[in-house]
Amino acid sequence: MFADQRGFQGIPHFCDVVSNLPFAVVGLWGLVFLLRSNSEQVQKHFLDTRERWPYLFVFAGILLTAFGSSCYHLDPTNASLVWDRLPMTIAFMSLVAAVIAERISLRAGLWLLPILLLIGLSSVVHWYMSEVRGAGDLRFYVAVQVYSILVLLIALSFPPRYTRGSDLAVVVGFYVLAKVLETLDKQIFGIGHVVSGHTLKHSGGRSRRLLDFAYVAEETATPGPFFRLFRSLTASTILPADALCG
């Protein structure tokens, strides 16, 4: 059970619930940006227009995470946790495919996209079915996460084809940070009972998703309007839920 059990205005686990809302903003923002771009804009941001496909799944997963994670924190059960983990897995596995497509081989990344999604989603289903049987086997799920991080790190060692390539390394760093904050949930909340590690994990996740968007929006040029907008959004939304929980 999570450390911060406080509710507000009839919403249980208020901080952990509302800290998911910016995921919806970033996910929707990214989808609109990718889907509404005309051919000239697409060619500006991608050397090959097919590179958009993994990122469409990334931002779709981020958008769905906002709803899945909020539902889970409203009523934390194994059944609701499935809807938290499924969209996060979609976003993460799609990011792995996107990095492979950019750094190693476009053909390999696009070919691996459905396979990685299937493996990731299967790991969540396998975990849940083991919970139903009373076994609670997380080995497959954890293995998929760990090996995906290793693949990301290996892929990031290849030379980038775009500017702002270092952002992807920062994304991986935020992912690791989020895992650390989640592990130290109770210890962090015990320091003044202001904010929990799990709520801060969502903040780290928001930063990671914003960097995802900034990378896609500005990957072929020096920072311009989209990057300035990214910086202003980061400044205004990075810790809004945490402030409410103070």
C-alpha positions as a Python dict, from the first residue, in 0.01 Angstrom:
ca = {
    (1, 'M'): (0, 0, 0),
    (2, 'F'): (121, 352, -80),
    (3, 'A'): (250, 580, 192),
    (4, 'D'): (26, 880, 121),
    (5, 'Q'): (-332, 779, 202),
    (6, 'R'): (-473, 1133, 224),
    (7, 'G'): (-791, 1221, 40),
    (8, 'F'): (-933, 1555, -67),
    (9, 'Q'): (-1283, 1660, -174),
    (10, 'G'): (-1395, 1297, -168),
    (11, 'I'): (-1107, 1179, -388),
    (12, 'P'): (-908, 901, -218),
    (13, 'H'): (-530, 904, -252),
    (14, 'F'): (-567, 1253, -393),
    (15, 'C'): (-201, 1332, -462),
    (16, 'D'): (-133, 1006, -644),
    (17, 'V'): (-452, 1048, -850),
    (18, 'V'): (-419, 1409, -964),
    (19, 'S'): (-44, 1385, -1027),
    (20, 'N'): (-137, 1170, -1329),
    (21, 'L'): (-331, 1445, -1506),
    (22, 'P'): (-28, 1604, -1680),
    (23, 'F'): (30, 1269, -1852),
    (24, 'A'): (-296, 1332, -2039),
    (25, 'V'): (-177, 1678, -2142),
    (26, 'V'): (158, 1555, -2273),
    (27, 'G'): (8, 1248, -2443),
    (28, 'L'): (-263, 1449, -2617),
    (29, 'W'): (-15, 1724, -2706),
    (30, 'G'): (220, 1472, -2867),
    (31, 'L'): (-57, 1297, -3062),
    (32, 'V'): (-196, 1625, -3195),
    (33, 'F'): (152, 1738, -3295),
    (34, 'L'): (224, 1415, -3485),
    (35, 'L'): (-118, 1370, -3643),
    (36, 'R'): (-182, 1730, -3749),
    (37, 'S'): (162, 1789, -3899),
    (38, 'N'): (148, 1832, -4276),
    (39, 'S'): (394, 1662, -4508),
    (40, 'E'): (643, 1950, -4496),
    (41, 'Q'): (642, 1955, -4116),
    (42, 'V'): (685, 1577, -4101),
    (43, 'Q'): (983, 1597, -4337),
    (44, 'K'): (1131, 1867, -4115),
    (45, 'H'): (1121, 1649, -3805),
    (46, 'F'): (1180, 1304, -3956),
    (47, 'L'): (1418, 1190, -4227),
    (48, 'D'): (1163, 918, -4306),
    (49, 'T'): (793, 976, -4229),
    (50, 'R'): (757, 616, -4111),
    (51, 'E'): (958, 708, -3801),
    (52, 'R'): (642, 871, -3665),
    (53, 'W'): (475, 536, -3599),
    (54, 'P'): (663, 433, -3284),
    (55, 'Y'): (615, 781, -3139),
    (56, 'L'): (241, 768, -3206),
    (57, 'F'): (226, 460, -2984),
    (58, 'V'): (450, 629, -2727),
    (59, 'F'): (216, 926, -2686),
    (60, 'A'): (-97, 708, -2706),
    (61, 'G'): (46, 505, -2418),
    (62, 'I'): (121, 822, -2222),
    (63, 'L'): (-235, 948, -2271),
    (64, 'L'): (-384, 616, -2163),
    (65, 'T'): (-150, 606, -1862),
    (66, 'A'): (-321, 917, -1724),
    (67, 'F'): (-653, 732, -1711),
    (68, 'G'): (-521, 389, -1618),
    (69, 'S'): (-301, 511, -1336),
    (70, 'S'): (-571, 744, -1199),
    (71, 'C'): (-822, 458, -1192),
    (72, 'Y'): (-570, 237, -1016),
    (73, 'H'): (-493, 493, -744),
    (74, 'L'): (-862, 557, -686),
    (75, 'D'): (-905, 188, -604),
    (76, 'P'): (-570, 8, -574),
    (77, 'T'): (-625, -360, -660),
    (78, 'N'): (-449, -608, -884),
    (79, 'A'): (-737, -581, -1130),
    (80, 'S'): (-700, -203, -1159),
    (81, 'L'): (-320, -227, -1160),
    (82, 'V'): (-346, -407, -1494),
    (83, 'W'): (-487, -89, -1650),
    (84, 'D'): (-200, 108, -1498),
    (85, 'R'): (73, -121, -1628),
    (86, 'L'): (-66, -189, -1976),
    (87, 'P'): (-46, 169, -2111),
    (88, 'M'): (289, 232, -1943),
    (89, 'T'): (419, -80, -2115),
    (90, 'I'): (284, 42, -2449),
    (91, 'A'): (468, 373, -2409),
    (92, 'F'): (795, 218, -2293),
    (93, 'M'): (816, -63, -2549),
    (94, 'S'): (728, 182, -2828),
    (95, 'L'): (1008, 410, -2712),
    (96, 'V'): (1250, 117, -2737),
    (97, 'A'): (1133, 57, -3096),
    (98, 'A'): (1165, 430, -3175),
    (99, 'V'): (1524, 443, -3052),
    (100, 'I'): (1615, 129, -3245),
    (101, 'A'): (1459, 281, -3558),
    (102, 'E'): (1658, 600, -3517),
    (103, 'R'): (1993, 477, -3391),
    (104, 'I'): (2030, 130, -3545),
    (105, 'S'): (1789, 54, -3831),
    (106, 'L'): (1455, 203, -3933),
    (107, 'R'): (1346, -128, -4081),
    (108, 'A'): (1440, -317, -3764),
    (109, 'G'): (1264, -65, -3540),
    (110, 'L'): (939, -78, -3737),
    (111, 'W'): (955, -457, -3761),
    (112, 'L'): (1019, -490, -3387),
    (113, 'L'): (745, -244, -3284),
    (114, 'P'): (453, -493, -3287),
    (115, 'I'): (676, -769, -3147),
    (116, 'L'): (795, -554, -2857),
    (117, 'L'): (439, -441, -2786),
    (118, 'L'): (322, -803, -2784),
    (119, 'I'): (604, -908, -2549),
    (120, 'G'): (540, -616, -2315),
    (121, 'L'): (163, -663, -2301),
    (122, 'S'): (209, -1038, -2258),
    (123, 'S'): (431, -976, -1955),
    (124, 'V'): (152, -775, -1789),
    (125, 'V'): (-111, -1039, -1870),
    (126, 'H'): (122, -1315, -1745),
    (127, 'W'): (171, -1130, -1416),
    (128, 'Y'): (-202, -1075, -1368),
    (129, 'M'): (-291, -1437, -1442),
    (130, 'S'): (-32, -1546, -1188),
    (131, 'E'): (-197, -1314, -933),
    (132, 'V'): (-533, -1475, -1008),
    (133, 'R'): (-375, -1814, -934),
    (134, 'G'): (-228, -1675, -612),
    (135, 'A'): (134, -1698, -730),
    (136, 'G'): (212, -1331, -800),
    (137, 'D'): (493, -1403, -1047),
    (138, 'L'): (663, -1080, -1161),
    (139, 'R'): (972, -1241, -1316),
    (140, 'F'): (863, -1209, -1679),
    (141, 'Y'): (740, -851, -1630),
    (142, 'V'): (1060, -742, -1454),
    (143, 'A'): (1279, -919, -1711),
    (144, 'V'): (1107, -734, -1994),
    (145, 'Q'): (1165, -400, -1817),
    (146, 'V'): (1531, -472, -1740),
    (147, 'Y'): (1622, -603, -2084),
    (148, 'S'): (1438, -314, -2248),
    (149, 'I'): (1651, -67, -2053),
    (150, 'L'): (1964, -255, -2160),
    (151, 'V'): (1852, -241, -2526),
    (152, 'L'): (1786, 133, -2489),
    (153, 'L'): (2133, 192, -2344),
    (154, 'I'): (2296, -12, -2620),
    (155, 'A'): (2098, 169, -2889),
    (156, 'L'): (2186, 508, -2739),
    (157, 'S'): (2555, 423, -2780),
    (158, 'F'): (2506, 439, -3158),
    (159, 'P'): (2551, 782, -3322),
    (160, 'P'): (2229, 988, -3348),
    (161, 'R'): (2088, 1105, -3679),
    (162, 'Y'): (1920, 1409, -3522),
    (163, 'T'): (1998, 1702, -3298),
    (164, 'R'): (1890, 1687, -2930),
    (165, 'G'): (1983, 1318, -2921),
    (166, 'S'): (2107, 1354, -2563),
    (167, 'D'): (1745, 1407, -2452),
    (168, 'L'): (1681, 1035, -2492),
    (169, 'A'): (1960, 955, -2247),
    (170, 'V'): (1797, 1195, -2000),
    (171, 'V'): (1464, 1016, -2057),
    (172, 'V'): (1626, 688, -1951),
    (173, 'G'): (1774, 866, -1648),
    (174, 'F'): (1431, 991, -1542),
    (175, 'Y'): (1295, 637, -1580),
    (176, 'V'): (1560, 507, -1339),
    (177, 'L'): (1494, 798, -1102),
    (178, 'A'): (1121, 719, -1104),
    (179, 'K'): (1193, 360, -1004),
    (180, 'V'): (1413, 479, -715),
    (181, 'L'): (1147, 722, -592),
    (182, 'E'): (885, 448, -607),
    (183, 'T'): (1105, 218, -399),
    (184, 'L'): (1160, 491, -137),
    (185, 'D'): (790, 586, -122),
    (186, 'K'): (745, 554, 255),
    (187, 'Q'): (1086, 689, 349),
    (188, 'I'): (1032, 1007, 147),
    (189, 'F'): (681, 1057, 283),
    (190, 'G'): (821, 1015, 635),
    (191, 'I'): (1028, 1330, 585),
    (192, 'G'): (774, 1591, 693),
    (193, 'H'): (472, 1403, 549),
    (194, 'V'): (454, 1654, 264),
    (195, 'V'): (484, 1441, -47),
    (196, 'S'): (541, 1069, -104),
    (197, 'G'): (799, 900, -319),
    (198, 'H'): (523, 764, -541),
    (199, 'T'): (383, 1109, -612),
    (200, 'L'): (735, 1229, -692),
    (201, 'K'): (767, 930, -923),
    (202, 'H'): (476, 1072, -1123),
    (203, 'S'): (660, 1406, -1134),
    (204, 'G'): (969, 1233, -1269),
    (205, 'G'): (746, 1059, -1520),
    (206, 'R'): (598, 1390, -1632),
    (207, 'S'): (947, 1529, -1687),
    (208, 'R'): (1035, 1221, -1890),
    (209, 'R'): (725, 1254, -2109),
    (210, 'L'): (785, 1624, -2164),
    (211, 'L'): (1134, 1541, -2282),
    (212, 'D'): (985, 1282, -2518),
    (213, 'F'): (776, 1555, -2675),
    (214, 'A'): (1056, 1813, -2683),
    (215, 'Y'): (1281, 1562, -2855),
    (216, 'V'): (1027, 1485, -3128),
    (217, 'A'): (934, 1851, -3174),
    (218, 'E'): (1288, 1985, -3197),
    (219, 'E'): (1504, 1693, -3305),
    (220, 'T'): (1612, 1836, -3640),
    (221, 'A'): (1692, 2196, -3549),
    (222, 'T'): (1827, 2420, -3279),
    (223, 'P'): (1575, 2505, -3005),
    (224, 'G'): (1289, 2709, -3147),
    (225, 'P'): (927, 2785, -3062),
    (226, 'F'): (841, 2429, -2960),
    (227, 'F'): (1137, 2409, -2724),
    (228, 'R'): (1046, 2746, -2569),
    (229, 'L'): (691, 2619, -2523),
    (230, 'F'): (830, 2301, -2368),
    (231, 'R'): (1035, 2501, -2120),
    (232, 'S'): (737, 2716, -2020),
    (233, 'L'): (515, 2410, -1979),
    (234, 'T'): (783, 2239, -1770),
    (235, 'A'): (810, 2540, -1543),
    (236, 'S'): (435, 2561, -1491),
    (237, 'T'): (339, 2194, -1457),
    (238, 'I'): (633, 2003, -1320),
    (239, 'L'): (510, 1990, -962),
    (240, 'P'): (152, 2119, -947),
    (241, 'A'): (8, 1817, -771),
    (242, 'D'): (294, 1810, -522),
    (243, 'A'): (224, 2170, -428),
    (244, 'L'): (-139, 2082, -361),
    (245, 'C'): (-24, 1811, -122),
    (246, 'G'): (190, 2035, 91),
}
